[in-house]
Amino acid sequence: MTRVSDADLFNGRLLFAIPKKGRLHEKCLEILSGADIQFRRPNRLDVCIVMNHPIALVFLPAADIPSFVGNGDVDLGITGHDVILEAQMQDRVTEVHRLAFGKCALQVQIPENGPVKSVEDLAGKRVVTSFEVLAGAYFDKIDETLNLTGDQKTKIQYIGGSVEAACALGLADGIGPDNISESGDTMRAAGLHAIATVLQTEAVLIKSNVPHRAHHAPLIELIANRIAGVVAAGKYVVCEYNIRRDAIPQATVITPGRRAPTISPIEQEGWVAVSSMVEKKRAATTMDELVKIGAEDILIFNLDNCRV
């Protein structure tokens, strides 16, 4: 029997890069499941075959994915918007969809009780960051505005992790811009607070602007549409209720739907059934408002996937 090599197994398949660990990894697996991309990853191998599509998943560090996609080595990828800018790949990739997870802010932070009170105070001093490119571009503008040149300019040092400890150890006067989670608990615990937000970021689906396998374009569009459906399903719910026909104008203001609500007659004279998509974050408020205008039998349904 002829043995099939790994190269033969992956030949002709669309290559899709997924963060192998970290804050984006688990959510990416949920996205793949919702898009019906079926795979097994034996022994946590970094490459595996999708069983129901001609796709191979490549598990990479999130920071490496923009370069792999931007250079056309893989066709699709999920990574952070901030990571793309740091890798200087924004002109070589297209952000197909923002994925509504992995949200955080890149902020400049300083010790709460220190002498530095503003970005202008920090300019010319020592700054540590995990985003050397973004920090350099940001502080170059500040330095230029303040006419700081040569040795007067801000000193930026790269640290791969635990940047919040640098100020306490006397290694820096401030940090950032650096990834700050939505809660900001880690920085507060380190006695730091934000003085500037440089960038709001989240996970994005990207494709290469220099694809080496142009025949994958229809499959890329299919997968992108499925992932967009998963993202939309996480944002919306379906609201169904019964209401008197004469209250329809008020009801459609509360639940206008994405295009228009579906209104159907029911057996009880003078009443109709209404079905409409509403934003999940407004579901409780929407139900309260519907009760006030006389709606009954109000139901909320979660969506697993959709096309909108």
mmCIF file of C-alpha atoms in Angstrom:
data_model
loop_
_atom_site.group_PDB
_atom_site.id
_atom_site.type_symbol
_atom_site.label_atom_id
_atom_site.label_comp_id
_atom_site.label_asym_id
_atom_site.label_seq_id
_atom_site.Cartn_x
_atom_site.Cartn_y
_atom_site.Cartn_z
ATOM 1 C CA MET A 1 0.000 0.000 0.000
ATOM 2 C CA THR A 2 1.321 3.457 -0.936
ATOM 3 C CA ARG A 3 1.739 5.761 2.068
ATOM 4 C CA VAL A 4 0.185 9.216 1.640
ATOM 5 C CA SER A 5 2.603 11.911 2.768
ATOM 6 C CA ASP A 6 1.556 14.913 4.825
ATOM 7 C CA ALA A 7 2.335 17.162 1.858
ATOM 8 C CA ASP A 8 -0.041 15.157 -0.349
ATOM 9 C CA LEU A 9 -2.703 15.238 2.341
ATOM 10 C CA PHE A 10 -2.646 19.048 2.515
ATOM 11 C CA ASN A 11 -2.127 19.624 -1.206
ATOM 12 C CA GLY A 12 -4.984 21.579 -2.763
ATOM 13 C CA ARG A 13 -6.605 22.432 0.556
ATOM 14 C CA LEU A 14 -7.405 25.914 1.768
ATOM 15 C CA LEU A 15 -5.127 26.755 4.693
ATOM 16 C CA PHE A 16 -6.866 28.455 7.628
ATOM 17 C CA ALA A 17 -4.702 29.793 10.483
ATOM 18 C CA ILE A 18 -6.125 29.664 14.029
ATOM 19 C CA PRO A 19 -4.485 30.978 17.232
ATOM 20 C CA LYS A 20 -2.993 27.946 18.959
ATOM 21 C CA LYS A 21 -3.487 29.295 22.489
ATOM 22 C CA GLY A 22 -4.256 32.432 24.443
ATOM 23 C CA ARG A 23 -7.335 34.595 24.793
ATOM 24 C CA LEU A 24 -8.579 34.010 21.229
ATOM 25 C CA HIS A 25 -8.146 30.227 20.974
ATOM 26 C CA GLU A 26 -11.259 28.866 22.730
ATOM 27 C CA LYS A 27 -13.583 31.382 21.091
ATOM 28 C CA CYS A 28 -12.146 30.485 17.688
ATOM 29 C CA LEU A 29 -13.045 26.848 18.296
ATOM 30 C CA GLU A 30 -16.637 27.942 19.017
ATOM 31 C CA ILE A 31 -16.689 29.929 15.765
ATOM 32 C CA LEU A 32 -15.445 26.917 13.796
ATOM 33 C CA SER A 33 -18.072 24.679 15.389
ATOM 34 C CA GLY A 34 -20.845 27.170 14.641
ATOM 35 C CA ALA A 35 -19.701 27.369 11.011
ATOM 36 C CA ASP A 36 -19.811 23.531 10.786
ATOM 37 C CA ILE A 37 -16.078 23.186 10.197
ATOM 38 C CA GLN A 38 -15.534 19.672 11.511
ATOM 39 C CA PHE A 39 -12.075 18.482 12.517
ATOM 40 C CA ARG A 40 -10.123 16.412 15.002
ATOM 41 C CA ARG A 41 -6.818 17.611 16.406
ATOM 42 C CA PRO A 42 -5.003 14.496 17.640
ATOM 43 C CA ASN A 43 -2.298 15.076 20.244
ATOM 44 C CA ARG A 44 -2.727 18.841 19.818
ATOM 45 C CA LEU A 45 -0.920 18.765 16.481
ATOM 46 C CA ASP A 46 -0.406 22.154 14.844
ATOM 47 C CA VAL A 47 -1.956 21.085 11.526
ATOM 48 C CA CYS A 48 -5.105 19.050 11.053
ATOM 49 C CA ILE A 49 -7.551 18.171 8.283
ATOM 50 C CA VAL A 50 -11.138 19.401 8.147
ATOM 51 C CA MET A 51 -13.385 16.428 7.501
ATOM 52 C CA ASN A 52 -16.261 18.078 5.620
ATOM 53 C CA HIS A 53 -14.414 20.696 3.527
ATOM 54 C CA PRO A 54 -11.131 20.803 1.553
ATOM 55 C CA ILE A 55 -9.502 22.815 4.363
ATOM 56 C CA ALA A 56 -6.494 22.296 6.617
ATOM 57 C CA LEU A 57 -6.351 24.162 9.919
ATOM 58 C CA VAL A 58 -2.956 25.525 10.928
ATOM 59 C CA PHE A 59 -2.556 26.402 14.620
ATOM 60 C CA LEU A 60 -0.089 29.268 15.023
ATOM 61 C CA PRO A 61 0.777 31.959 17.571
ATOM 62 C CA ALA A 62 -1.672 34.815 17.021
ATOM 63 C CA ALA A 63 1.237 37.223 16.480
ATOM 64 C CA ASP A 64 2.514 35.143 13.532
ATOM 65 C CA ILE A 65 -0.816 34.829 11.709
ATOM 66 C CA PRO A 66 -0.820 38.271 9.984
ATOM 67 C CA SER A 67 2.550 37.534 8.362
ATOM 68 C CA PHE A 68 1.537 34.042 7.220
ATOM 69 C CA VAL A 69 -1.664 35.405 5.689
ATOM 70 C CA GLY A 70 -0.077 38.609 4.383
ATOM 71 C CA ASN A 71 2.640 36.656 2.580
ATOM 72 C CA GLY A 72 0.084 34.288 1.067
ATOM 73 C CA ASP A 73 1.412 31.222 2.887
ATOM 74 C CA VAL A 74 -2.061 30.586 4.312
ATOM 75 C CA ASP A 75 -5.366 31.733 2.836
ATOM 76 C CA LEU A 76 -7.427 32.735 5.878
ATOM 77 C CA GLY A 77 -6.713 33.518 9.497
ATOM 78 C CA ILE A 78 -8.165 34.754 12.754
ATOM 79 C CA THR A 79 -6.080 37.138 14.839
ATOM 80 C CA GLY A 80 -6.309 40.493 16.601
ATOM 81 C CA HIS A 81 -6.666 43.794 14.746
ATOM 82 C CA ASP A 82 -3.859 45.154 16.939
ATOM 83 C CA VAL A 83 -1.562 42.274 15.993
ATOM 84 C CA ILE A 84 -2.016 43.079 12.289
ATOM 85 C CA LEU A 85 -0.925 46.678 12.854
ATOM 86 C CA GLU A 86 2.019 45.615 15.010
ATOM 87 C CA ALA A 87 3.159 43.201 12.271
ATOM 88 C CA GLN A 88 2.734 46.034 9.719
ATOM 89 C CA MET A 89 0.602 43.764 7.556
ATOM 90 C CA GLN A 90 -2.441 46.013 7.189
ATOM 91 C CA ASP A 91 -1.685 46.599 3.483
ATOM 92 C CA ARG A 92 -1.170 42.902 2.762
ATOM 93 C CA VAL A 93 -4.336 41.500 4.353
ATOM 94 C CA THR A 94 -8.043 42.307 4.159
ATOM 95 C CA GLU A 95 -10.124 42.281 7.317
ATOM 96 C CA VAL A 96 -13.145 40.342 6.117
ATOM 97 C CA HIS A 97 -15.169 40.471 9.353
ATOM 98 C CA ARG A 98 -14.774 41.793 12.860
ATOM 99 C CA LEU A 99 -15.721 38.923 15.138
ATOM 100 C CA ALA A 100 -17.061 40.674 18.288
ATOM 101 C CA PHE A 101 -14.787 38.827 20.733
ATOM 102 C CA GLY A 102 -11.295 39.335 22.111
ATOM 103 C CA LYS A 103 -12.127 42.992 22.644
ATOM 104 C CA CYS A 104 -9.596 45.090 24.507
ATOM 105 C CA ALA A 105 -7.951 48.494 24.460
ATOM 106 C CA LEU A 106 -4.320 49.368 23.824
ATOM 107 C CA GLN A 107 -3.647 51.954 26.489
ATOM 108 C CA VAL A 108 -0.768 53.945 27.901
ATOM 109 C CA GLN A 109 -0.638 53.383 31.663
ATOM 110 C CA ILE A 110 1.299 55.025 34.485
ATOM 111 C CA PRO A 111 1.629 54.504 38.273
ATOM 112 C CA GLU A 112 -1.293 56.105 40.094
ATOM 113 C CA ASN A 113 0.917 57.871 42.647
ATOM 114 C CA GLY A 114 3.841 58.735 40.402
ATOM 115 C CA PRO A 115 4.999 62.143 39.172
ATOM 116 C CA VAL A 116 3.826 61.501 35.598
ATOM 117 C CA LYS A 117 0.250 62.695 35.037
ATOM 118 C CA SER A 118 -0.151 62.838 31.247
ATOM 119 C CA VAL A 119 1.233 61.476 27.995
ATOM 120 C CA GLU A 120 3.135 64.725 27.573
ATOM 121 C CA ASP A 121 4.772 64.167 30.987
ATOM 122 C CA LEU A 122 5.726 60.627 29.929
ATOM 123 C CA ALA A 123 7.295 61.747 26.636
ATOM 124 C CA GLY A 124 11.074 61.596 26.795
ATOM 125 C CA LYS A 125 11.046 59.048 29.615
ATOM 126 C CA ARG A 126 11.242 55.221 29.723
ATOM 127 C CA VAL A 127 8.337 53.194 28.358
ATOM 128 C CA VAL A 128 7.999 49.402 28.132
ATOM 129 C CA THR A 129 5.556 47.677 25.825
ATOM 130 C CA SER A 130 4.671 44.445 24.052
ATOM 131 C CA PHE A 131 3.764 46.514 20.964
ATOM 132 C CA GLU A 132 7.058 48.096 19.950
ATOM 133 C CA VAL A 133 5.920 49.231 16.488
ATOM 134 C CA LEU A 134 2.683 50.821 17.674
ATOM 135 C CA ALA A 135 4.410 52.409 20.668
ATOM 136 C CA GLY A 136 7.141 53.814 18.433
ATOM 137 C CA ALA A 137 4.632 55.359 16.028
ATOM 138 C CA TYR A 138 2.543 56.791 18.868
ATOM 139 C CA PHE A 139 5.390 58.360 20.846
ATOM 140 C CA ASP A 140 7.139 59.608 17.694
ATOM 141 C CA LYS A 141 4.140 61.873 17.135
ATOM 142 C CA ILE A 142 4.149 63.005 20.771
ATOM 143 C CA ASP A 143 7.915 63.653 20.643
ATOM 144 C CA GLU A 144 7.553 65.587 17.400
ATOM 145 C CA THR A 145 4.784 67.740 18.866
ATOM 146 C CA LEU A 146 6.979 68.536 21.885
ATOM 147 C CA ASN A 147 10.109 69.073 19.714
ATOM 148 C CA LEU A 148 11.974 66.233 21.438
ATOM 149 C CA THR A 149 14.935 64.992 19.383
ATOM 150 C CA GLY A 150 17.934 62.693 19.795
ATOM 151 C CA ASP A 151 18.484 61.594 23.393
ATOM 152 C CA GLN A 152 15.467 63.646 24.488
ATOM 153 C CA LYS A 153 13.059 61.299 22.691
ATOM 154 C CA THR A 154 10.972 58.672 24.497
ATOM 155 C CA LYS A 155 12.955 55.481 25.227
ATOM 156 C CA ILE A 156 10.888 52.452 24.249
ATOM 157 C CA GLN A 157 11.864 48.957 25.390
ATOM 158 C CA TYR A 158 10.169 45.730 24.300
ATOM 159 C CA ILE A 159 8.994 43.257 26.968
ATOM 160 C CA GLY A 160 7.151 40.144 25.891
ATOM 161 C CA GLY A 161 4.914 39.799 28.943
ATOM 162 C CA SER A 162 4.086 41.007 32.452
ATOM 163 C CA VAL A 163 4.715 44.610 31.450
ATOM 164 C CA GLU A 164 2.673 45.760 34.448
ATOM 165 C CA ALA A 165 5.584 44.838 36.760
ATOM 166 C CA ALA A 166 8.085 47.117 35.011
ATOM 167 C CA CYS A 167 7.124 50.339 36.791
ATOM 168 C CA ALA A 168 7.121 48.729 40.240
ATOM 169 C CA LEU A 169 10.614 47.341 39.561
ATOM 170 C CA GLY A 170 11.904 50.750 38.527
ATOM 171 C CA LEU A 171 12.499 49.672 34.927
ATOM 172 C CA ALA A 172 10.096 52.161 33.358
ATOM 173 C CA ASP A 173 8.116 55.333 33.973
ATOM 174 C CA GLY A 174 5.096 54.061 32.057
ATOM 175 C CA ILE A 175 3.860 51.199 29.917
ATOM 176 C CA GLY A 176 2.125 50.877 26.604
ATOM 177 C CA PRO A 177 0.376 51.061 24.518
ATOM 178 C CA ASP A 178 -0.428 47.567 25.701
ATOM 179 C CA ASN A 179 -3.375 45.162 25.722
ATOM 180 C CA ILE A 180 -5.764 45.974 28.545
ATOM 181 C CA SER A 181 -8.762 43.676 29.002
ATOM 182 C CA GLU A 182 -12.230 45.182 29.288
ATOM 183 C CA SER A 183 -12.105 44.785 33.075
ATOM 184 C CA GLY A 184 -8.610 46.279 33.527
ATOM 185 C CA ASP A 185 -8.227 44.338 36.803
ATOM 186 C CA THR A 186 -4.585 43.349 36.268
ATOM 187 C CA MET A 187 -3.415 46.915 35.774
ATOM 188 C CA ARG A 188 -5.399 48.257 38.725
ATOM 189 C CA ALA A 189 -3.917 45.554 40.940
ATOM 190 C CA ALA A 190 -0.459 46.731 39.858
ATOM 191 C CA GLY A 191 -1.296 50.306 40.880
ATOM 192 C CA LEU A 192 -1.539 51.585 37.298
ATOM 193 C CA HIS A 193 -4.137 53.681 35.529
ATOM 194 C CA ALA A 194 -4.705 54.711 31.918
ATOM 195 C CA ILE A 195 -3.856 58.160 30.579
ATOM 196 C CA ALA A 196 -4.502 57.468 26.881
ATOM 197 C CA THR A 197 -6.252 54.902 24.691
ATOM 198 C CA VAL A 198 -4.317 54.354 21.480
ATOM 199 C CA LEU A 199 -6.496 51.684 19.874
ATOM 200 C CA GLN A 200 -9.681 49.664 20.409
ATOM 201 C CA THR A 201 -9.185 46.170 19.071
ATOM 202 C CA GLU A 202 -10.906 42.798 18.677
ATOM 203 C CA ALA A 203 -10.525 39.522 16.804
ATOM 204 C CA VAL A 204 -10.857 39.692 13.026
ATOM 205 C CA LEU A 205 -11.101 37.242 10.139
ATOM 206 C CA ILE A 206 -8.484 38.090 7.537
ATOM 207 C CA LYS A 207 -7.600 36.941 4.036
ATOM 208 C CA SER A 208 -4.488 37.516 1.974
ATOM 209 C CA ASN A 209 -4.211 40.309 -0.587
ATOM 210 C CA VAL A 210 -1.607 38.216 -2.412
ATOM 211 C CA PRO A 211 -3.261 34.769 -2.525
ATOM 212 C CA HIS A 212 -1.175 31.975 -3.985
ATOM 213 C CA ARG A 213 -4.215 29.747 -4.507
ATOM 214 C CA ALA A 214 -6.806 31.857 -6.373
ATOM 215 C CA HIS A 215 -9.063 28.832 -6.957
ATOM 216 C CA HIS A 216 -9.976 28.923 -3.251
ATOM 217 C CA ALA A 217 -11.906 32.201 -3.633
ATOM 218 C CA PRO A 218 -15.398 30.550 -3.631
ATOM 219 C CA LEU A 219 -14.530 28.498 -0.538
ATOM 220 C CA ILE A 220 -13.150 31.582 1.222
ATOM 221 C CA GLU A 221 -16.432 33.386 0.517
ATOM 222 C CA LEU A 222 -18.436 30.409 1.807
ATOM 223 C CA ILE A 223 -16.468 30.179 5.061
ATOM 224 C CA ALA A 224 -16.548 33.970 5.541
ATOM 225 C CA ASN A 225 -20.342 33.991 5.130
ATOM 226 C CA ARG A 226 -20.747 31.143 7.600
ATOM 227 C CA ILE A 227 -18.573 32.873 10.176
ATOM 228 C CA ALA A 228 -20.489 36.124 9.662
ATOM 229 C CA GLY A 229 -23.649 34.138 10.386
ATOM 230 C CA VAL A 230 -22.208 32.797 13.632
ATOM 231 C CA VAL A 231 -21.212 36.309 14.706
ATOM 232 C CA ALA A 232 -24.663 37.700 13.882
ATOM 233 C CA ALA A 233 -26.328 34.824 15.731
ATOM 234 C CA GLY A 234 -24.388 35.816 18.823
ATOM 235 C CA LYS A 235 -25.595 39.397 18.488
ATOM 236 C CA TYR A 236 -29.308 38.798 17.861
ATOM 237 C CA VAL A 237 -32.234 36.812 19.252
ATOM 238 C CA VAL A 238 -35.690 36.182 17.803
ATOM 239 C CA CYS A 239 -38.560 37.785 19.689
ATOM 240 C CA GLU A 240 -42.071 36.394 19.119
ATOM 241 C CA TYR A 241 -45.295 37.660 20.686
ATOM 242 C CA ASN A 242 -49.025 38.143 20.187
ATOM 243 C CA ILE A 243 -50.582 41.598 20.143
ATOM 244 C CA ARG A 244 -53.803 43.346 19.198
ATOM 245 C CA ARG A 245 -53.876 44.464 15.586
ATOM 246 C CA ASP A 246 -54.485 48.096 16.509
ATOM 247 C CA ALA A 247 -51.186 48.139 18.484
ATOM 248 C CA ILE A 248 -49.066 47.083 15.496
ATOM 249 C CA PRO A 249 -47.720 50.626 14.840
ATOM 250 C CA GLN A 250 -46.363 50.821 18.411
ATOM 251 C CA ALA A 251 -45.054 47.256 18.281
ATOM 252 C CA THR A 252 -43.106 47.776 15.064
ATOM 253 C CA VAL A 253 -41.357 50.770 16.605
ATOM 254 C CA ILE A 254 -40.189 48.558 19.485
ATOM 255 C CA THR A 255 -39.313 45.571 17.267
ATOM 256 C CA PRO A 256 -38.574 46.905 13.781
ATOM 257 C CA GLY A 257 -36.444 43.885 12.878
ATOM 258 C CA ARG A 258 -33.467 44.103 10.556
ATOM 259 C CA ARG A 259 -35.697 44.794 7.551
ATOM 260 C CA ALA A 260 -39.240 44.472 8.898
ATOM 261 C CA PRO A 261 -41.028 42.252 11.426
ATOM 262 C CA THR A 262 -43.030 39.237 10.273
ATOM 263 C CA ILE A 263 -46.709 39.745 11.114
ATOM 264 C CA SER A 264 -49.127 36.808 10.829
ATOM 265 C CA PRO A 265 -52.865 36.517 11.580
ATOM 266 C CA ILE A 266 -53.939 34.137 14.349
ATOM 267 C CA GLU A 267 -57.280 32.485 15.105
ATOM 268 C CA GLN A 268 -58.328 35.076 17.687
ATOM 269 C CA GLU A 269 -60.016 37.971 15.939
ATOM 270 C CA GLY A 270 -58.228 41.299 16.195
ATOM 271 C CA TRP A 271 -54.894 39.738 17.200
ATOM 272 C CA VAL A 272 -51.708 38.996 15.267
ATOM 273 C CA ALA A 273 -48.436 37.153 15.905
ATOM 274 C CA VAL A 274 -45.215 39.093 15.434
ATOM 275 C CA SER A 275 -41.712 37.711 14.935
ATOM 276 C CA SER A 276 -38.668 39.958 14.822
ATOM 277 C CA MET A 277 -34.910 39.864 15.318
ATOM 278 C CA VAL A 278 -33.722 42.098 18.166
ATOM 279 C CA GLU A 279 -30.284 42.754 19.589
ATOM 280 C CA LYS A 280 -29.540 40.301 22.377
ATOM 281 C CA LYS A 281 -28.324 43.054 24.693
ATOM 282 C CA ARG A 282 -31.736 44.764 24.374
ATOM 283 C CA ALA A 283 -33.880 41.634 24.785
ATOM 284 C CA ALA A 284 -35.019 42.298 28.368
ATOM 285 C CA THR A 285 -35.762 45.970 27.687
ATOM 286 C CA THR A 286 -37.682 45.042 24.546
ATOM 287 C CA MET A 287 -39.857 42.602 26.473
ATOM 288 C CA ASP A 288 -40.592 45.273 29.100
ATOM 289 C CA GLU A 289 -41.672 47.743 26.425
ATOM 290 C CA LEU A 290 -43.871 45.158 24.691
ATOM 291 C CA VAL A 291 -45.676 44.343 27.945
ATOM 292 C CA LYS A 292 -46.495 48.049 28.375
ATOM 293 C CA ILE A 293 -48.361 48.150 25.039
ATOM 294 C CA GLY A 294 -50.328 44.955 25.746
ATOM 295 C CA ALA A 295 -48.240 42.240 24.091
ATOM 296 C CA GLU A 296 -48.755 38.718 25.399
ATOM 297 C CA ASP A 297 -47.030 35.320 25.118
ATOM 298 C CA ILE A 298 -43.637 36.993 24.565
ATOM 299 C CA LEU A 299 -40.901 34.484 23.772
ATOM 300 C CA ILE A 300 -37.171 34.915 23.147
ATOM 301 C CA PHE A 301 -35.219 32.355 21.084
ATOM 302 C CA ASN A 302 -31.444 32.154 20.791
ATOM 303 C CA LEU A 303 -29.901 31.634 17.358
ATOM 304 C CA ASP A 304 -27.230 29.065 16.565
ATOM 305 C CA ASN A 305 -26.517 30.503 13.135
ATOM 306 C CA CYS A 306 -28.145 32.772 10.587
ATOM 307 C CA ARG A 307 -27.602 34.683 7.352
ATOM 308 C CA VAL A 308 -28.432 38.369 7.579
#
